[in-house]
Coordinates of C-alpha atoms in Angstrom, one line a residue:
X1 CA -15.8 31.1 8.5
X2 CA -16.8 30.9 5.1
X3 CA -13.4 31.9 3.8
X4 CA -11.7 29.6 6.1
X5 CA -14.0 26.8 4.6
X6 CA -12.6 27.9 1.3
X7 CA -8.9 27.4 2.3
X8 CA -9.7 24.1 4.0
X9 CA -11.3 22.7 0.8
X10 CA -8.4 23.6 -1.2
X11 CA -5.8 22.0 1.3
X12 CA -8.2 18.7 1.5
X13 CA -8.4 18.7 -2.2
X14 CA -4.6 18.4 -2.2
X15 CA -4.8 15.1 -0.2
X16 CA -7.9 14.1 -2.6
X17 CA -10.5 14.5 0.2
X18 CA -13.6 16.1 -0.7
X19 CA -15.1 18.8 1.6
X20 CA -19.2 19.2 1.4
X21 CA -20.6 22.3 2.4
X22 CA -24.1 22.8 2.4
X23 CA -26.9 25.3 3.8
X24 CA -29.9 23.7 5.6
X25 CA -32.2 26.3 6.2
X26 CA -34.2 24.9 9.1
X27 CA -32.3 23.7 11.9
X28 CA -34.9 21.0 12.9
X29 CA -34.0 19.2 9.4
X30 CA -30.1 19.3 9.9
X31 CA -29.9 15.8 11.9
X32 CA -32.1 14.3 8.9
X33 CA -30.2 15.9 6.0
X34 CA -27.0 14.8 7.6
X35 CA -28.0 11.1 7.8
X36 CA -29.7 11.0 4.7
X37 CA -26.3 12.3 3.1
X38 CA -24.3 9.6 5.0
X39 CA -26.6 6.9 3.5
X40 CA -26.0 8.1 -0.3
X41 CA -22.8 8.0 -0.1
X42 CA -22.3 4.5 1.5
X43 CA -21.0 6.2 4.9
X44 CA -21.9 3.5 7.9
X45 CA -20.8 6.0 10.6
X46 CA -20.8 9.6 11.6
X47 CA -18.5 11.6 13.6
X48 CA -19.0 15.1 15.0
X49 CA -17.6 17.1 18.0
X50 CA -19.7 18.1 21.0
X51 CA -21.2 21.3 21.4
X52 CA -22.9 22.2 24.8
X53 CA -25.5 24.8 23.9
X54 CA -28.7 23.5 24.3
X55 CA -30.4 23.8 20.8
X56 CA -26.7 22.3 19.3
X57 CA -27.0 19.3 22.0
X58 CA -30.9 18.7 20.9
X59 CA -29.5 18.8 17.4
X60 CA -26.8 15.7 18.3
X61 CA -29.5 14.0 20.1
X62 CA -32.0 13.9 17.3
X63 CA -29.1 12.9 14.9
X64 CA -28.6 9.8 16.8
X65 CA -32.0 8.8 17.0
X66 CA -32.2 9.6 13.3
X67 CA -28.8 7.6 12.6
X68 CA -30.1 4.8 14.6
X69 CA -33.6 4.5 12.6
X70 CA -32.2 4.6 9.3
X71 CA -28.9 2.2 10.1
X72 CA -26.2 4.8 10.4
X73 CA -23.9 5.2 13.5
X74 CA -23.4 8.7 15.1
X75 CA -20.8 9.4 17.7
X76 CA -20.4 12.7 19.2
X77 CA -17.1 13.0 20.9
X78 CA -15.9 15.8 23.4
X79 CA -13.3 17.4 21.7
X80 CA -13.8 21.4 21.3
X81 CA -12.2 21.4 25.5
X82 CA -9.2 20.7 26.2
X83 CA -10.6 19.1 29.5
X84 CA -14.0 17.2 28.9
X85 CA -16.8 18.9 31.0
X86 CA -17.3 17.0 34.1
X87 CA -13.6 16.3 34.7
X88 CA -13.2 19.6 36.7
X89 CA -15.3 19.3 39.7
X90 CA -15.2 20.0 43.4
X91 CA -14.1 17.2 45.4
X92 CA -16.9 17.4 48.3
X93 CA -20.1 17.3 46.2
X94 CA -18.7 16.4 43.0
X95 CA -20.1 19.3 41.2
X96 CA -18.9 22.1 38.6
X97 CA -17.3 24.9 40.0
X98 CA -18.9 28.1 40.0
X99 CA -15.7 30.1 40.2
X100 CA -13.0 29.9 37.9
X101 CA -9.9 29.8 40.4
X102 CA -10.4 26.4 41.8
X103 CA -11.5 25.4 38.5
X104 CA -8.4 26.2 36.8
X105 CA -6.5 24.3 39.5
X106 CA -8.5 21.2 38.7
X107 CA -8.0 21.8 35.1
X108 CA -4.1 22.1 35.2
X109 CA -4.3 19.0 37.8
X110 CA -6.2 17.0 35.1
X111 CA -3.9 17.9 32.3
X112 CA -0.9 16.7 34.7
X113 CA -2.8 13.5 35.5
X114 CA -3.8 12.7 31.9
X115 CA -1.3 13.9 29.8
X116 CA -3.3 12.7 26.5
X117 CA -6.0 15.0 27.0
X118 CA -3.1 17.4 24.9
X119 CA -2.1 15.3 22.5
X120 CA -2.3 16.5 18.8
X121 CA -3.8 14.0 16.3
X122 CA -1.8 14.0 13.0
X123 CA -3.5 15.2 9.5
X124 CA -5.6 12.6 7.6
X125 CA -3.3 10.4 5.1
X126 CA -4.2 11.3 1.4
X127 CA -6.6 9.2 -0.8
X128 CA -5.6 7.6 -3.8
X129 CA -5.4 9.6 -7.0
X130 CA -8.7 7.8 -8.4
X131 CA -10.6 9.4 -5.7
X132 CA -10.7 12.3 -8.0
X133 CA -13.0 10.6 -10.3
X134 CA -14.6 7.7 -8.5
X135 CA -15.9 10.2 -6.0
X136 CA -16.1 13.5 -8.3
X137 CA -19.4 14.3 -7.4
X138 CA -18.2 15.0 -3.8
X139 CA -15.8 17.7 -5.0
X140 CA -18.5 20.0 -6.5
X141 CA -20.3 21.6 -3.6
X142 CA -19.9 25.7 -3.4
X143 CA -19.4 27.6 -0.7
X144 CA -22.8 29.6 0.6
X145 CA -22.8 33.4 0.0
X146 CA -23.3 35.6 3.1
X147 CA -26.7 35.2 5.0
X148 CA -29.1 37.9 4.9
X149 CA -28.1 40.7 7.5
X150 CA -24.3 39.6 7.3
X151 CA -23.4 41.1 3.6
X152 CA -20.4 43.3 3.7
X153 CA -19.6 46.7 1.9
X154 CA -16.6 46.8 -0.7
X155 CA -14.7 48.8 2.2
X156 CA -15.6 46.3 5.1
X157 CA -14.6 43.3 3.1
X158 CA -11.2 44.9 2.5
X159 CA -10.6 45.9 5.8
X160 CA -12.0 42.5 7.5
X161 CA -10.0 40.3 4.9
X162 CA -6.4 42.2 5.7
X163 CA -7.2 42.1 9.4
X164 CA -8.3 38.5 10.0
X165 CA -6.8 36.0 7.3
X166 CA -8.8 32.9 6.9
X167 CA -7.6 29.5 7.7
X168 CA -5.6 27.2 10.3
X169 CA -2.3 28.0 8.5
X170 CA -2.7 31.6 9.1
X171 CA -3.9 30.5 12.7
X172 CA -0.8 28.6 13.1
X173 CA 1.5 31.2 12.0
X174 CA 0.3 33.8 14.0
X175 CA 0.0 31.7 17.0
X176 CA 3.9 31.0 16.7
X177 CA 4.5 34.8 15.9
X178 CA 2.5 35.6 19.2
X179 CA 4.7 33.0 21.4
X180 CA 7.8 33.8 20.2
X181 CA 7.3 37.9 20.2
X182 CA 4.6 39.1 22.0
X183 CA 3.9 36.1 24.3
X184 CA 6.1 37.0 26.8
X185 CA 4.8 40.4 27.8
X186 CA 1.5 39.4 27.7
X187 CA 0.9 39.7 31.7
X188 CA 2.0 43.1 31.3
X189 CA 0.8 44.3 28.2
X190 CA -2.8 42.8 27.5
X191 CA -4.4 45.4 29.2
X192 CA -3.0 48.7 27.3
X193 CA -5.1 48.6 24.3
X194 CA -3.1 51.5 22.0
X195 CA 0.0 48.7 22.3
X196 CA -2.3 45.5 21.1
X197 CA -0.7 43.2 23.4
X198 CA -3.1 40.4 22.6
X199 CA -2.7 37.5 21.0
X200 CA -5.5 38.5 18.2
X201 CA -6.0 34.8 18.0
X202 CA -9.5 34.7 19.5
X203 CA -11.3 34.7 15.8
X204 CA -9.4 31.5 15.2
X205 CA -10.9 29.7 18.1
X206 CA -14.2 31.2 16.9
X207 CA -14.1 30.1 13.5
X208 CA -12.6 26.4 14.4
X209 CA -9.2 27.1 12.5
X210 CA -7.2 27.0 16.0
X211 CA -8.2 24.5 18.7
X212 CA -7.4 25.3 22.7
X213 CA -5.6 22.1 22.6
X214 CA -3.4 23.3 19.9
X215 CA -3.0 26.4 21.6
X216 CA -2.2 25.2 24.9
X217 CA 0.0 22.2 23.4
X218 CA 2.4 24.9 21.8
X219 CA 2.4 27.6 24.7
X220 CA 3.6 24.9 26.8
X221 CA 6.6 24.1 24.6
X222 CA 7.2 27.7 24.5
X223 CA 7.1 28.0 28.3
X224 CA 9.7 25.4 29.1
X225 CA 7.3 22.7 29.0
X226 CA 5.4 24.0 31.8
X227 CA 1.7 25.1 32.1
X228 CA 2.5 27.3 35.1
X229 CA 5.3 28.7 37.0
X230 CA 7.2 29.3 34.0
X231 CA 7.4 32.8 31.9
X232 CA 4.8 35.1 33.8
X233 CA 3.3 36.0 30.3
X234 CA 2.8 32.6 28.7
X235 CA 1.4 31.3 32.4
X236 CA -1.4 34.4 32.3
X237 CA -2.1 33.4 28.4
X238 CA -2.7 29.7 28.9
X239 CA -4.5 30.6 31.9
X240 CA -6.7 32.8 29.6
X241 CA -7.3 30.3 26.8
X242 CA -8.3 28.1 29.7
X243 CA -11.3 30.5 30.7
X244 CA -12.7 29.1 26.9
X245 CA -13.0 25.9 28.5
X246 CA -14.8 27.1 31.8
X247 CA -17.4 28.7 30.2
X248 CA -17.9 25.8 27.8
X249 CA -17.9 23.4 31.0
X250 CA -20.6 26.0 32.7
X251 CA -22.9 25.8 29.5
X252 CA -22.7 21.7 29.9
X253 CA -23.3 21.9 33.9
X254 CA -25.8 24.9 33.9
X255 CA -27.9 24.8 30.6
X256 CA -30.4 27.5 31.6
X257 CA -27.4 30.0 30.7
X258 CA -28.7 29.3 27.3
X259 CA -32.3 30.3 27.8
X260 CA -31.8 33.9 28.3
X261 CA -31.7 33.5 31.9
X262 CA -28.9 34.9 34.3
X263 CA -26.5 32.2 36.2
X264 CA -28.0 33.6 39.8
X265 CA -32.0 33.2 39.3
X266 CA -32.3 36.1 41.6
X267 CA -30.9 38.4 39.3
X268 CA -33.7 37.9 37.3
X269 CA -35.8 40.4 39.1
X270 CA -34.3 43.4 38.4
X271 CA -35.7 46.0 36.8
X272 CA -33.9 47.3 34.3
X273 CA -34.4 50.3 32.1
X274 CA -37.8 49.8 30.4
X275 CA -37.3 49.2 26.6
X276 CA -40.1 51.2 25.9
X277 CA -38.8 54.1 27.5
X278 CA -37.4 57.1 25.5
X279 CA -34.5 57.2 27.6
X280 CA -33.8 53.5 26.6
X281 CA -33.5 54.2 22.9
X282 CA -31.4 57.3 23.5
X283 CA -29.0 55.6 26.0
X284 CA -29.0 52.3 23.7
X285 CA -28.1 54.1 20.6
X286 CA -25.6 56.4 22.0
X287 CA -23.7 53.0 23.7
X288 CA -23.6 51.3 20.2
X289 CA -22.5 54.3 18.3
X290 CA -19.8 55.5 20.4
X291 CA -21.3 58.7 21.6
X292 CA -22.1 58.6 25.3
X293 CA -19.2 61.6 26.0
X294 CA -17.1 58.9 28.0
X295 CA -13.9 58.6 25.4
X296 CA -12.7 55.0 26.9
X297 CA -16.1 53.5 26.1
X298 CA -16.6 55.7 22.5
X299 CA -13.6 54.5 21.4
X300 CA -14.0 51.1 22.0
X301 CA -17.7 51.1 20.7
X302 CA -16.3 52.4 17.5
X303 CA -13.5 50.1 17.2
X304 CA -15.9 47.2 17.4
X305 CA -18.0 49.1 14.7
X306 CA -14.9 49.3 12.3
X307 CA -12.9 46.1 13.1
X308 CA -15.7 43.9 15.0
X309 CA -13.2 43.4 17.4
X310 CA -12.6 44.9 20.8
X311 CA -9.7 43.9 23.3
X312 CA -11.0 42.0 26.4
X313 CA -10.6 44.7 29.0
X314 CA -12.7 47.1 27.2
X315 CA -15.3 44.5 26.6
X316 CA -15.7 44.3 30.7
X317 CA -15.6 48.2 30.8
X318 CA -18.2 48.8 28.0
X319 CA -20.5 46.2 29.4
X320 CA -20.5 47.7 33.0
X321 CA -21.0 50.8 31.6
X322 CA -24.1 49.8 29.5
X323 CA -25.8 47.8 33.0
X324 CA -24.5 50.2 35.8
X325 CA -24.6 53.7 34.3
X326 CA -27.0 53.2 31.4
X327 CA -29.2 50.5 33.5
X328 CA -29.9 48.6 30.3
X329 CA -30.6 44.8 30.5
X330 CA -27.0 42.8 29.9
X331 CA -28.8 40.6 27.7
X332 CA -29.4 43.3 24.9
X333 CA -25.6 43.9 25.3
X334 CA -24.9 40.4 25.1
X335 CA -26.9 40.1 21.8
X336 CA -25.4 43.1 20.5
X337 CA -21.9 41.7 20.7
X338 CA -23.0 38.2 19.1
X339 CA -23.9 40.3 16.3
X340 CA -20.9 42.2 15.7
X341 CA -17.9 40.3 16.9
X342 CA -15.5 38.9 14.4
X343 CA -14.8 36.2 17.5
X344 CA -18.5 35.7 18.4
X345 CA -18.5 32.6 20.8
X346 CA -21.6 32.3 23.0
X347 CA -20.1 30.5 26.2
X348 CA -17.4 33.4 26.3
X349 CA -19.7 35.9 25.6
X350 CA -22.2 34.7 27.8
X351 CA -19.8 34.4 30.7
X352 CA -18.2 37.7 29.8
X353 CA -21.6 39.6 29.9
X354 CA -22.5 37.5 33.2
X355 CA -19.2 38.5 34.7
X356 CA -19.5 42.4 33.9
X357 CA -23.3 42.4 34.8
X358 CA -22.5 40.5 38.2
X359 CA -25.8 38.1 36.8
X360 CA -23.2 35.2 35.9
X361 CA -21.0 32.4 36.9
X362 CA -17.5 34.0 38.9
X363 CA -18.9 37.6 38.7
X364 CA -17.7 40.8 39.9
X365 CA -19.8 42.3 42.9
X366 CA -22.6 44.0 42.1
X367 CA -21.4 47.1 43.9
X368 CA -18.4 47.0 42.1
X369 CA -18.6 49.2 39.0
X370 CA -16.2 50.2 36.5
X371 CA -15.6 54.1 36.6
X372 CA -14.7 54.5 32.8
X373 CA -12.5 57.6 33.2
X374 CA -10.5 55.8 35.9
X375 CA -10.0 52.7 33.6
X376 CA -8.9 55.0 30.7
X377 CA -6.3 56.7 33.4
X378 CA -5.3 53.4 33.9
X379 CA -5.1 51.6 30.6
X380 CA -4.7 54.6 28.4
X381 CA -3.4 57.6 30.5
X382 CA -2.2 59.4 27.5
X383 CA -5.2 58.9 25.1
X384 CA -3.6 57.0 22.8
X385 CA -6.1 54.6 22.1
X386 CA -9.0 57.0 22.1
X387 CA -7.2 59.6 19.4
X388 CA -7.3 56.4 17.5
X389 CA -10.8 56.0 17.3
X390 CA -12.5 59.0 18.4
X391 CA -12.3 61.1 15.3
X392 CA -13.1 64.2 17.4
X393 CA -10.2 64.1 19.8
X394 CA -7.9 62.9 17.4
X395 CA -6.4 66.7 17.4
X396 CA -6.9 67.7 20.5
X397 CA -4.0 68.1 22.4
X398 CA -5.0 68.4 26.0
X399 CA -5.9 65.4 28.8
X400 CA -8.9 63.8 27.2
X401 CA -10.0 62.5 30.6
X402 CA -10.2 66.4 31.8
X403 CA -11.8 67.4 28.7
X404 CA -14.1 70.4 29.5
X405 CA -17.5 71.2 28.2
X406 CA -16.6 74.0 26.3
X407 CA -13.7 72.2 24.8
X408 CA -16.1 69.6 24.0
X409 CA -18.3 71.8 22.0
X410 CA -15.3 73.1 20.3
X411 CA -14.2 69.9 18.8
X412 CA -17.7 68.3 18.4
X413 CA -17.4 66.0 21.1
X414 CA -20.9 65.1 22.9
X415 CA -21.1 66.0 26.5
X416 CA -21.2 62.9 29.1
X417 CA -24.7 61.1 28.7
X418 CA -25.4 60.4 32.7
X419 CA -23.2 61.3 35.5
X420 CA -21.3 58.3 36.6
X421 CA -21.1 58.7 40.6
X422 CA -25.0 59.3 40.4
X423 CA -25.7 56.4 38.1
X424 CA -23.4 54.1 40.3
X425 CA -25.5 54.7 43.3
X426 CA -28.8 53.9 41.3
X427 CA -27.4 50.9 40.2
X428 CA -26.7 49.5 43.3
X429 CA -29.9 50.3 44.9
X430 CA -31.6 48.9 41.5
X431 CA -29.3 45.4 42.2
X432 CA -30.2 45.5 45.8
X433 CA -34.1 45.8 45.2
X434 CA -33.8 43.4 42.4
X435 CA -32.0 40.7 44.3
X436 CA -34.2 40.8 47.3
X437 CA -37.1 40.4 45.2
X438 CA -35.7 37.4 43.6
X439 CA -34.7 35.7 46.7
X440 CA -36.2 32.3 46.8
X441 CA -36.6 32.3 43.4
X442 CA -34.9 28.7 41.6

C-alpha cells in the first residue's frame, strides 16, 4: 500500500495535483486532524469513500460531526462496492440475504436495471503549472515508514516487490493480461494451485489500486458485454469478484461480525480447545509453521509464510483443518491470516473464515469437514504443488498422499499431528453440543 501511494504521488504530481500522506497515531484523532487540514488549506468540503467496518463507520460519523462544528462539509459516498449495500435485499422482507446465490441474482438485476453503477470516472484534469509554486508546501509530505511489527528483511522485500508490483497501472496491466489469457480457463483452473489459474489481483483490490467496479466493467467487455451467460471462465470470475461486495454488504447489515462474534449467535457457545492447553500451543504452532504432517495443509501454510498469499481453495482447506481437525477457535486463524496476507481484507477474510468454520454467513454445514488428503488428491493429484513448498518432499518420488511413516522419517517430514477420521467425529459432536447450548442466544 505504501509503495502504491508512492506511485500515485508521482502520477498525480505529473498533473500538478498534490497527494498529502500523514500518519495519525491514534484512531480517535483522525477526524479532527482531517478537518483541521481542510481548514488550513481553505477547503470547503471533504469527500471520502465509505467503509463498512464498525470502527471506520464510527470514525466517519465523528468526522461529519467535527466538520459541522468547524464549518467544513463532509460527504461520505458509496464507492467501494459496485452495488451499494441495501440494494440487494429480499423482496419479502427487504432484508439482506444471508445466502450468496439469491444475493448474486439481485446483484445482477441491480446492474441490469441501473447501468450507471458500472460507469467509470475519468481521471482528474491537470492543475495549472502555477500550482507547483503557489501550493508548493502540499507537495512536500513524505511516505511513512513501515509500522512497528511490519518491517521486512532484505530478502522479503525483494520477494514481495517482485511478486506484487505496486500502483494502479500495474493492476490495469495485470487485469488486461488475465482477461485475454487465463480468464477464459478460470472456471476450470482456479482450484488447481500448481498452475496458478487465478487472476492474482486480490492484492490490488485490497490496496485500493483496483476497484471491483473497474474489474467487472472490463470483464463484462471481455465477456461479449455479458455479466453472465458468456464464457464460463469469465462468468465465474465476475461472480467471484462479486463475493467481495457480498461480504461488505454483510458488514453493513450485520455489524456484529466486526465485533469478534460469529454471524450465527448460537455458534458462540462452541467450546474450542482451551488456549491455555499445551495441546493448543502445539497444534497452533504446527499449523502456522506448516508442520502438521498433512502435505496440502503444510504446503499452503508455507506458501503463506513465504509469499504472504494462498489460493482461495487452500484457504478453505487450512481453515477447515484448524477448526475441525485441530479444534482451535476460527477467530485465531482469522487474526493470523489478517496479519500475514498481502491481500488482507477484513470483510473477505472474516467471510471466508465464517464459511469454513460454519459460523458465518452462507456457511458450509458444520458436519461437512474437508478431508485434507482427499482435497490434495482432487486438486494436486501429482503432488506438484506440495513438492514446490514442502522442501522435505521435493525429492520424494512416491505418491505424497500415501507416504508411509517410515518414508516420513527418512525424508524428515513430520507424522500427521492428528488422525483426521477421529477428529472429524469429535468436531461434529463439539459443534452439536455447542449449538444446543447456544439455542435461544440472540
